[in-house]
Structures are given as C-alpha cells and as structure tokens.
mmCIF file of C-alpha atoms and ligand atoms in Angstrom:
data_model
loop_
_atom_site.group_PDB
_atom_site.id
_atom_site.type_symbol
_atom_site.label_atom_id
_atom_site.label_comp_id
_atom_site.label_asym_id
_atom_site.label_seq_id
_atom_site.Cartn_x
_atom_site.Cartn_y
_atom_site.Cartn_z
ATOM 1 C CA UNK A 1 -24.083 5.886 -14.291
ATOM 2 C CA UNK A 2 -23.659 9.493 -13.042
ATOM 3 C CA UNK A 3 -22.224 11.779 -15.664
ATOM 4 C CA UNK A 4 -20.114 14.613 -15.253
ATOM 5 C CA UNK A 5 -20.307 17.008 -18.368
ATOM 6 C CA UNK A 6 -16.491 18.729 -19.345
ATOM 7 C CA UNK A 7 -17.403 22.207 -19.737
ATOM 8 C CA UNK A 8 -14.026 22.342 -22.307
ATOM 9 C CA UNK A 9 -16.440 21.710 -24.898
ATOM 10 C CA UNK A 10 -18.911 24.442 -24.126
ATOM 11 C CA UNK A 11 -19.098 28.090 -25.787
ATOM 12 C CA UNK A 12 -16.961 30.222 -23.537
ATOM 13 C CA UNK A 13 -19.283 33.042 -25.015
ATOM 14 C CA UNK A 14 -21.806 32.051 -23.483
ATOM 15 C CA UNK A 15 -20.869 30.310 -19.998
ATOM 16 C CA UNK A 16 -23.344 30.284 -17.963
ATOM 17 C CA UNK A 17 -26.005 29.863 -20.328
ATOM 18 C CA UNK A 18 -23.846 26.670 -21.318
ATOM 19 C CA UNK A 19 -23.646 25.276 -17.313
ATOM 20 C CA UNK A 20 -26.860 26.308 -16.697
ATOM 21 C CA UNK A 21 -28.095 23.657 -19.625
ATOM 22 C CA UNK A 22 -25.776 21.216 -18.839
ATOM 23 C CA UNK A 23 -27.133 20.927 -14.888
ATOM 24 C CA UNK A 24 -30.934 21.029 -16.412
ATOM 25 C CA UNK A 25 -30.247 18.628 -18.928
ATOM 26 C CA UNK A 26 -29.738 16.108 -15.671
ATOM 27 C CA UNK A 27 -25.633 16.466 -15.005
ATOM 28 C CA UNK A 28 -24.623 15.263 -11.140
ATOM 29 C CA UNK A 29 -21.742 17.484 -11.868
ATOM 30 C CA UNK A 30 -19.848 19.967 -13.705
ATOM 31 C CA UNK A 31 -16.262 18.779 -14.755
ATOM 32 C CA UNK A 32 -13.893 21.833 -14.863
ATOM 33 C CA UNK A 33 -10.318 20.823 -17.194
ATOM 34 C CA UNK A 34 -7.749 22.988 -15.718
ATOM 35 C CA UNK A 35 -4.713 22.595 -17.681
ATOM 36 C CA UNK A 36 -1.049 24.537 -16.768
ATOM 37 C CA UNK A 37 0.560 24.678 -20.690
ATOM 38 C CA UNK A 38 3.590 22.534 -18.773
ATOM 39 C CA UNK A 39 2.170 18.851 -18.303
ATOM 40 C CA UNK A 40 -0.208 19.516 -21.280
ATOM 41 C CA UNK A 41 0.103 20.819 -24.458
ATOM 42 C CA UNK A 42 -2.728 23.199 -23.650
ATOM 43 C CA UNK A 43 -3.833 26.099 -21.169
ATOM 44 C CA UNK A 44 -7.265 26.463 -20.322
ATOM 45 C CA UNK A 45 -8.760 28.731 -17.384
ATOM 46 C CA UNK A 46 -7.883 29.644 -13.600
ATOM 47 C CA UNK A 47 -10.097 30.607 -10.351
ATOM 48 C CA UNK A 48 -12.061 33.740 -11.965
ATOM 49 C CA UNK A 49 -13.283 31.172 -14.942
ATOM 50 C CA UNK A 50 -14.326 28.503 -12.319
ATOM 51 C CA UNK A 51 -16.271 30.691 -10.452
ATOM 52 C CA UNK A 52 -18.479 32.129 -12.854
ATOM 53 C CA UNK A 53 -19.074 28.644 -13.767
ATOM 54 C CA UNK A 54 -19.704 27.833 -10.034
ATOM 55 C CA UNK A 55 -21.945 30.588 -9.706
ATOM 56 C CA UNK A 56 -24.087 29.158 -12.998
ATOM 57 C CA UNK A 57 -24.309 25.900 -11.420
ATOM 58 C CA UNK A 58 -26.599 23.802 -9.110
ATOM 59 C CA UNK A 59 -24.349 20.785 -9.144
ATOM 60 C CA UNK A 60 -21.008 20.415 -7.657
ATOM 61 C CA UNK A 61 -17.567 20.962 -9.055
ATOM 62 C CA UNK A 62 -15.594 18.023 -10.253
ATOM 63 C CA UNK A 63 -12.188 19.928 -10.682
ATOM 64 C CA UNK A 64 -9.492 17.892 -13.396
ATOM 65 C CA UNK A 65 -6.079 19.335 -12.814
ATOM 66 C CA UNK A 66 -3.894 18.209 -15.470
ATOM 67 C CA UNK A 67 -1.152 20.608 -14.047
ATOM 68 C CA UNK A 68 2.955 20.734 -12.638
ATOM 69 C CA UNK A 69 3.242 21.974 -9.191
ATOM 70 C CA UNK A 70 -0.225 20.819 -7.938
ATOM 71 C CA UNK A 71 -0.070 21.377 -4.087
ATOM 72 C CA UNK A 72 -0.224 25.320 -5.220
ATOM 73 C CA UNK A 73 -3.718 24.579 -7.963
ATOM 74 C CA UNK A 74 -5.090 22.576 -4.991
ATOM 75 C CA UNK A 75 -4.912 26.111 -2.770
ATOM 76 C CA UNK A 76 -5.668 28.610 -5.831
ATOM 77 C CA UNK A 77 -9.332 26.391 -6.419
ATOM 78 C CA UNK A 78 -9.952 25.048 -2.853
ATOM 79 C CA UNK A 79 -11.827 28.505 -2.379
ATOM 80 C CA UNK A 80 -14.394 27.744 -4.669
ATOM 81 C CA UNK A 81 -15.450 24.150 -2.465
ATOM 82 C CA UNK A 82 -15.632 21.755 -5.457
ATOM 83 C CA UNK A 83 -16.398 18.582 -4.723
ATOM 84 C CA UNK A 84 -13.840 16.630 -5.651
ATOM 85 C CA UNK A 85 -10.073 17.892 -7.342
ATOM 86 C CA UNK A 86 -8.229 15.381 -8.984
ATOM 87 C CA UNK A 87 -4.572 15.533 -9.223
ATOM 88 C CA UNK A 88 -2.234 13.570 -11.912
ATOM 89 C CA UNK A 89 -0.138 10.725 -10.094
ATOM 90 C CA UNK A 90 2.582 11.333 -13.359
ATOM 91 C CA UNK A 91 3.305 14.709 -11.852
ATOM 92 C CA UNK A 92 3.324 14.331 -8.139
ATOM 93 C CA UNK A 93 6.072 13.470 -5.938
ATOM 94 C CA UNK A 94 4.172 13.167 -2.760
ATOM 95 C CA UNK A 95 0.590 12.302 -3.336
ATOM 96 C CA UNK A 96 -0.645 11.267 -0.352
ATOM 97 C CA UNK A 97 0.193 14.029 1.278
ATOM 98 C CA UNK A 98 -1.502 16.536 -1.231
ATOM 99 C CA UNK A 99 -4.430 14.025 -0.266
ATOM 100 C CA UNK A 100 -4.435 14.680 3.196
ATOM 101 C CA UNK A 101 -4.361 18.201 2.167
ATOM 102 C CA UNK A 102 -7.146 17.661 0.093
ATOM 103 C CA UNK A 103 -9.339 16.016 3.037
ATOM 104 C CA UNK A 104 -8.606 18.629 5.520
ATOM 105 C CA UNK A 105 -9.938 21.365 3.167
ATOM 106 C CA UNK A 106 -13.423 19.241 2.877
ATOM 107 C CA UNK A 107 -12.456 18.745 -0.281
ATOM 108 C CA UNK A 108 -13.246 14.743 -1.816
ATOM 109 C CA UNK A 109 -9.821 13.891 -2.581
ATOM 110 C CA UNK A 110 -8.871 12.042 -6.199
ATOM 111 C CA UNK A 111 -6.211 11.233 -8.212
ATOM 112 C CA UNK A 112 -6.000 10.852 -12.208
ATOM 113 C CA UNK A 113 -4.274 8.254 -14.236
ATOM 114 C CA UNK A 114 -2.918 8.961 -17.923
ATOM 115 C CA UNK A 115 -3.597 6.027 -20.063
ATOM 116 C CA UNK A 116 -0.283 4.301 -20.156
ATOM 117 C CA UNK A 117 -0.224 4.567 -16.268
ATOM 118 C CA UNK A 118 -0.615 1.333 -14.275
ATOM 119 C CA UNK A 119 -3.530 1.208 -11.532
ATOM 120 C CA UNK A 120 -0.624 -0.677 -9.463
ATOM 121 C CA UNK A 121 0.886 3.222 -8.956
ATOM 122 C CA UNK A 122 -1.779 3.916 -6.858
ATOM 123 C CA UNK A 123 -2.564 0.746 -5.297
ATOM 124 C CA UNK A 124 -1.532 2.011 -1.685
ATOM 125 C CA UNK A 125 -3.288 5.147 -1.793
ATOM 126 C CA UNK A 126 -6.545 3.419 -2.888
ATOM 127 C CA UNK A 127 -7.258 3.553 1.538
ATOM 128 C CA UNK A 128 -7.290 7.268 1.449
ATOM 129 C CA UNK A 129 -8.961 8.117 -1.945
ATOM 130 C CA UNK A 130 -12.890 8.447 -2.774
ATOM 131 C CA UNK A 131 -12.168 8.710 -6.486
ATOM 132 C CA UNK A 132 -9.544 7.542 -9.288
ATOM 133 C CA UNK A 133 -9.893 9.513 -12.553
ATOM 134 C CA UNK A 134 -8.804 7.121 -15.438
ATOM 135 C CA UNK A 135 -7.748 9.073 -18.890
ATOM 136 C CA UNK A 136 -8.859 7.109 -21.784
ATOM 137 C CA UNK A 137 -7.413 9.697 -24.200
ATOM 138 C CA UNK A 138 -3.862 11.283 -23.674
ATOM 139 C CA UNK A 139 -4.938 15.061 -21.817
ATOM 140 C CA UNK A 140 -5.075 17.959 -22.906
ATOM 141 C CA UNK A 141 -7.790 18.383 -25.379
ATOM 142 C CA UNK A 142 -11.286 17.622 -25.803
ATOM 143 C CA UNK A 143 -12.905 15.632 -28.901
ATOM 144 C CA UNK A 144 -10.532 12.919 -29.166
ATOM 145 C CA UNK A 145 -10.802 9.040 -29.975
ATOM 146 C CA UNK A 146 -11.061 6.679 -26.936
ATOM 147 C CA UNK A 147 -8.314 4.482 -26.207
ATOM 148 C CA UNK A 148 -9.784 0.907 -25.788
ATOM 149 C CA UNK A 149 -7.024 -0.666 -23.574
ATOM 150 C CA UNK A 150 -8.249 1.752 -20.760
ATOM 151 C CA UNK A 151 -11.082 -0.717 -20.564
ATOM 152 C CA UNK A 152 -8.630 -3.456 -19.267
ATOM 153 C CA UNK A 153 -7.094 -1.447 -17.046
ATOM 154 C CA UNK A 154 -10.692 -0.286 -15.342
ATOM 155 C CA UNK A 155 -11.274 -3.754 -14.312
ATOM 156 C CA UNK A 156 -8.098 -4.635 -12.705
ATOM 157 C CA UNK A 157 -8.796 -0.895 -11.148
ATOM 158 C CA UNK A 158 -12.410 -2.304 -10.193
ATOM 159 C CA UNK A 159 -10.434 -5.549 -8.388
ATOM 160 C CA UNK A 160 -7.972 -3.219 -6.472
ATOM 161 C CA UNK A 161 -10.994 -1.319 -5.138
ATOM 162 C CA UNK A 162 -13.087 -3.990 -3.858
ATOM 163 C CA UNK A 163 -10.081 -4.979 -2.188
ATOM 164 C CA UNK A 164 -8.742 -2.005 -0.377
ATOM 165 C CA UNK A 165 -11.505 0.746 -0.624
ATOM 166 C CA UNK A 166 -14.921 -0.393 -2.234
ATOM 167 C CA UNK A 167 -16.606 3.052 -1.414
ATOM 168 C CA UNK A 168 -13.876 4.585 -3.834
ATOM 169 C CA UNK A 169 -15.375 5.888 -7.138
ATOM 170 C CA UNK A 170 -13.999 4.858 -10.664
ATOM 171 C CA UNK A 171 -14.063 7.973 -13.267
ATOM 172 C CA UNK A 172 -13.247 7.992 -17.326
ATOM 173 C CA UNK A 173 -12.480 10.944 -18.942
ATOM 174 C CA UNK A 174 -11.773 10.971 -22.667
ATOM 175 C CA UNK A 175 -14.250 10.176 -25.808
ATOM 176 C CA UNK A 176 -17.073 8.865 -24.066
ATOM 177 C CA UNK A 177 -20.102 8.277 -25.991
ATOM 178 C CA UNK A 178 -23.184 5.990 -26.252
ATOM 179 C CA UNK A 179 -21.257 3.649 -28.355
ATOM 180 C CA UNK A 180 -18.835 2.766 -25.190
ATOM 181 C CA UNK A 181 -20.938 3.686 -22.463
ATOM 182 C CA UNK A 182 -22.214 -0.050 -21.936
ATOM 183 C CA UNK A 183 -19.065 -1.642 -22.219
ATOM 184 C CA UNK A 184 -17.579 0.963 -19.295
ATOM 185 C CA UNK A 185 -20.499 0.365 -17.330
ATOM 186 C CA UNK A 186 -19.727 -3.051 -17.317
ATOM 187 C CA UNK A 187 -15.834 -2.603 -16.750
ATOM 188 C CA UNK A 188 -16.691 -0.798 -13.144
ATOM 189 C CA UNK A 189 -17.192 2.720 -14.319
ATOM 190 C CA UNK A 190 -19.127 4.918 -11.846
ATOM 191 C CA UNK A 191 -19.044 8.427 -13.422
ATOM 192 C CA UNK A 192 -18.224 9.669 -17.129
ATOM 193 C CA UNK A 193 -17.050 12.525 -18.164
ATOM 194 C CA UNK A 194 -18.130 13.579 -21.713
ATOM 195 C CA UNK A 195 -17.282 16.841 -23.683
ATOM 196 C CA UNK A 196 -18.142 16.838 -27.282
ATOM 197 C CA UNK A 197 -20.851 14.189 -26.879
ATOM 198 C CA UNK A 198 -22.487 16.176 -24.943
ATOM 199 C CA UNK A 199 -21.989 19.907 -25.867
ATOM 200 C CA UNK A 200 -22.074 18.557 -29.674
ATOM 201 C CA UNK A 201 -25.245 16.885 -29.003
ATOM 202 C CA UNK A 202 -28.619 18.983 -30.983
ATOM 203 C CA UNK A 203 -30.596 17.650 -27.420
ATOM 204 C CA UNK A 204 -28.197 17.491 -24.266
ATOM 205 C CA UNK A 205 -30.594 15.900 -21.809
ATOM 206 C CA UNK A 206 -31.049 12.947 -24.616
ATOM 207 C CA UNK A 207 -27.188 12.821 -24.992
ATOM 208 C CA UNK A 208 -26.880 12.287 -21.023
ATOM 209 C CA UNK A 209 -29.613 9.945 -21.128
ATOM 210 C CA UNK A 210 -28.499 8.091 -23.565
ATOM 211 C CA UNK A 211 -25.001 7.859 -21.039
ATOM 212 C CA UNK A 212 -27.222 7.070 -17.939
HETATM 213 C C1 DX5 B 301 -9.099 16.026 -21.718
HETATM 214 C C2 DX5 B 301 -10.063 16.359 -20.613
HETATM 215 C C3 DX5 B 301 -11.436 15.824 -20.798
HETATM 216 C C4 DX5 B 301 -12.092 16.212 -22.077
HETATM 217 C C5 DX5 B 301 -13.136 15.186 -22.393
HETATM 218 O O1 DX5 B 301 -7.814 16.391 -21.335
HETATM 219 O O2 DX5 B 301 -9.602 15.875 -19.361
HETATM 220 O O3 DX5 B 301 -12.245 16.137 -19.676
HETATM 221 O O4 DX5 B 301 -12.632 17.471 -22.049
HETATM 222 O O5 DX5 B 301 -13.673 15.547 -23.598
HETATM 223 P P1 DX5 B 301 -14.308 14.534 -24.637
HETATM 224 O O6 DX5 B 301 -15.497 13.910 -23.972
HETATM 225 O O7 DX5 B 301 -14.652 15.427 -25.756
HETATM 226 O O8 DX5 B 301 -13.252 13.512 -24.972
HETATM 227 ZN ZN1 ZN B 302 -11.052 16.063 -17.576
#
C-alpha cells in the first residue's frame, strides 16, 4: 500500500518541519487539498503554499483539486511539476480534454470521484487515466468519518480497471485509518491518503506503517 499523507492536517506554523517528517516517516508522496470556497465549503491554499511545501519535500506532489473552473488550477500548479493533479468529474464539463492537457504538461493525469458518484461516469476515460481518486468522505475537510459504501464502489472500480486500463491506480481519500486499511487493501486500493491519522498520530512513521 503506498500512502500519501494530506498535509490539511499538518501545523501550517510549522510547514516544512511538518513535510519534512511526513517524507522521513516513509510517505511515497505528499497530498496537497486545494480547495476553491465554490465546490467546497472550504478554502485552503494556492501556488506560493504548494511550493514551500514542494521545496520541504523529497517525494512528489499528489495535487487534490476539489475546485470550479479547473482547466485554470491545472495551469496556476502545473509550474510546480507534481506528480499527479486530480480533478473532480462533478465539476468538469470536458474532462478528457483537461486530461490531455494534463499529459502534455508531464503531468500524471487523474480524476476524483465524490462518494455518491458512480465509477460508470468515468468508465470511458479509464484508457487515458493513470489514477482515479475515490472520496470516501464528502470534501472539503479533514478528520471526518469514512463512508463504508465507498468500499463497494472500489471493487466495481477495481473490475472497470482490469478491463480497460489495469496500469491505472485506485486512490481513497477520506478517514483512513488502521481500522479500514485491510478491508481497502482488499477492495483494490493502491494508495491512501490519510490526514488526521497521520498528523494526529504521537509516532508518524508507526501510523504509516501501520497503513503499509
Ligand atoms: C478532504 C480531503 C482529504 C482529507 C483527508 O476533502 O480531500 O485529503 O484531508 O483527511 P482525513 O484522513 O483526516 O480524512
Ligand atoms: Zn484530498
């Protein structure tokens, strides 16, 4: 399982100090939230934020956007070369071209699901994606309760992949903890993202061990 810490949870304080424990505690990558106030209930941080969190890294960006009018976030983060952005499939029109875009800034291309969203939205863009984010809790915060019917909809994810794309990555987002962890594992999950487990966690590097 490779696990992908949500820095929303950290101590904006102290930033780098917070990244730079996260990627020795054994993270394969740093999940950035960016959120727009408009499709969430919440605003979080732009380009200057990222980059000091880039610059306190030695893992790659996994950038969330949980943002309206995504083709312009895609070219205010591209700059910063995360490895993958994610995009919500609720609030975009034309996806696959946004993940054309995507590929031709040698950027991984993915798209995120909210948890009442079917995996059938996206079955025909499964081809031209290396990742599908899957919200198991509604977005825009951090420290809330997993949704178990997400669990369901992994494996019938985990079906359409093998199917159309088997190299494409599954990725939950949203109360992940060592409770769950085995039964996503065993759903098809590839990558977690985890917030408060983690950052809330007295020893980080047992907190993602105990998720690996
Ligand atoms: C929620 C974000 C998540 C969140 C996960 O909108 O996309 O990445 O920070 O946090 P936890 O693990 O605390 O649920
Ligand atoms: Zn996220």
């Amino acid at each position: 399982m490779l696990v992908a810490p949500s820095i929303l949870s950290a101590d904006f304080g102290y930033l780098t100090d917070e990244v730079q424990s996260v990627c020795a505690a054994g993270a394969d990558y740093v999940h950035i939230d960016v959120m727009d106030g408009h499709f969430v209930p919440n605003l979080t941080i732009g380009p200057v934020v990222v980059e000091a969190a880039k610059k306190a890294s030695n893992k790659p960006l996994d950038i969330h956007l949980m943002t309206q009018n995504n083709p312009f976030f895609v070219e205010l983060f591209a700059p910063l070369k995360p490895e993958f952005i994610s995009f919500h499939i609720e609030e975009e029109k034309h996806p696959h071209r946004l993940l054309t875009r995507l590929r031709d800034l040698g950027i991984r291309p993915a798209i995120a699901l909210n948890p009442h969203t079917s995996e059938s939205e996206i079955e025909y863009l499964l081809g031209d994606l290396d990742m599908v984010l899957l919200m198991s809790v509604n977005p825009g915060f951090g420290g809330q309760k997993f949704i178990p019917s997400v669990l369901e909809k992994t494996r019938r994810l985990k079906t359409l992949i093998e199917k159309r794309n088997p190299a494409c990555l599954i990725e939950l987002d949203g109360g992940v903890n060592n409770q769950n962890i085995s039964a996503l594992k065993e759903a098809g999950v590839d990558i977690v993202v985890a917030g408060a487990y983690i950052f809330g966690a007295a020893n980080k590097k047992q907190a993602i061990l105990s998720l690996k």
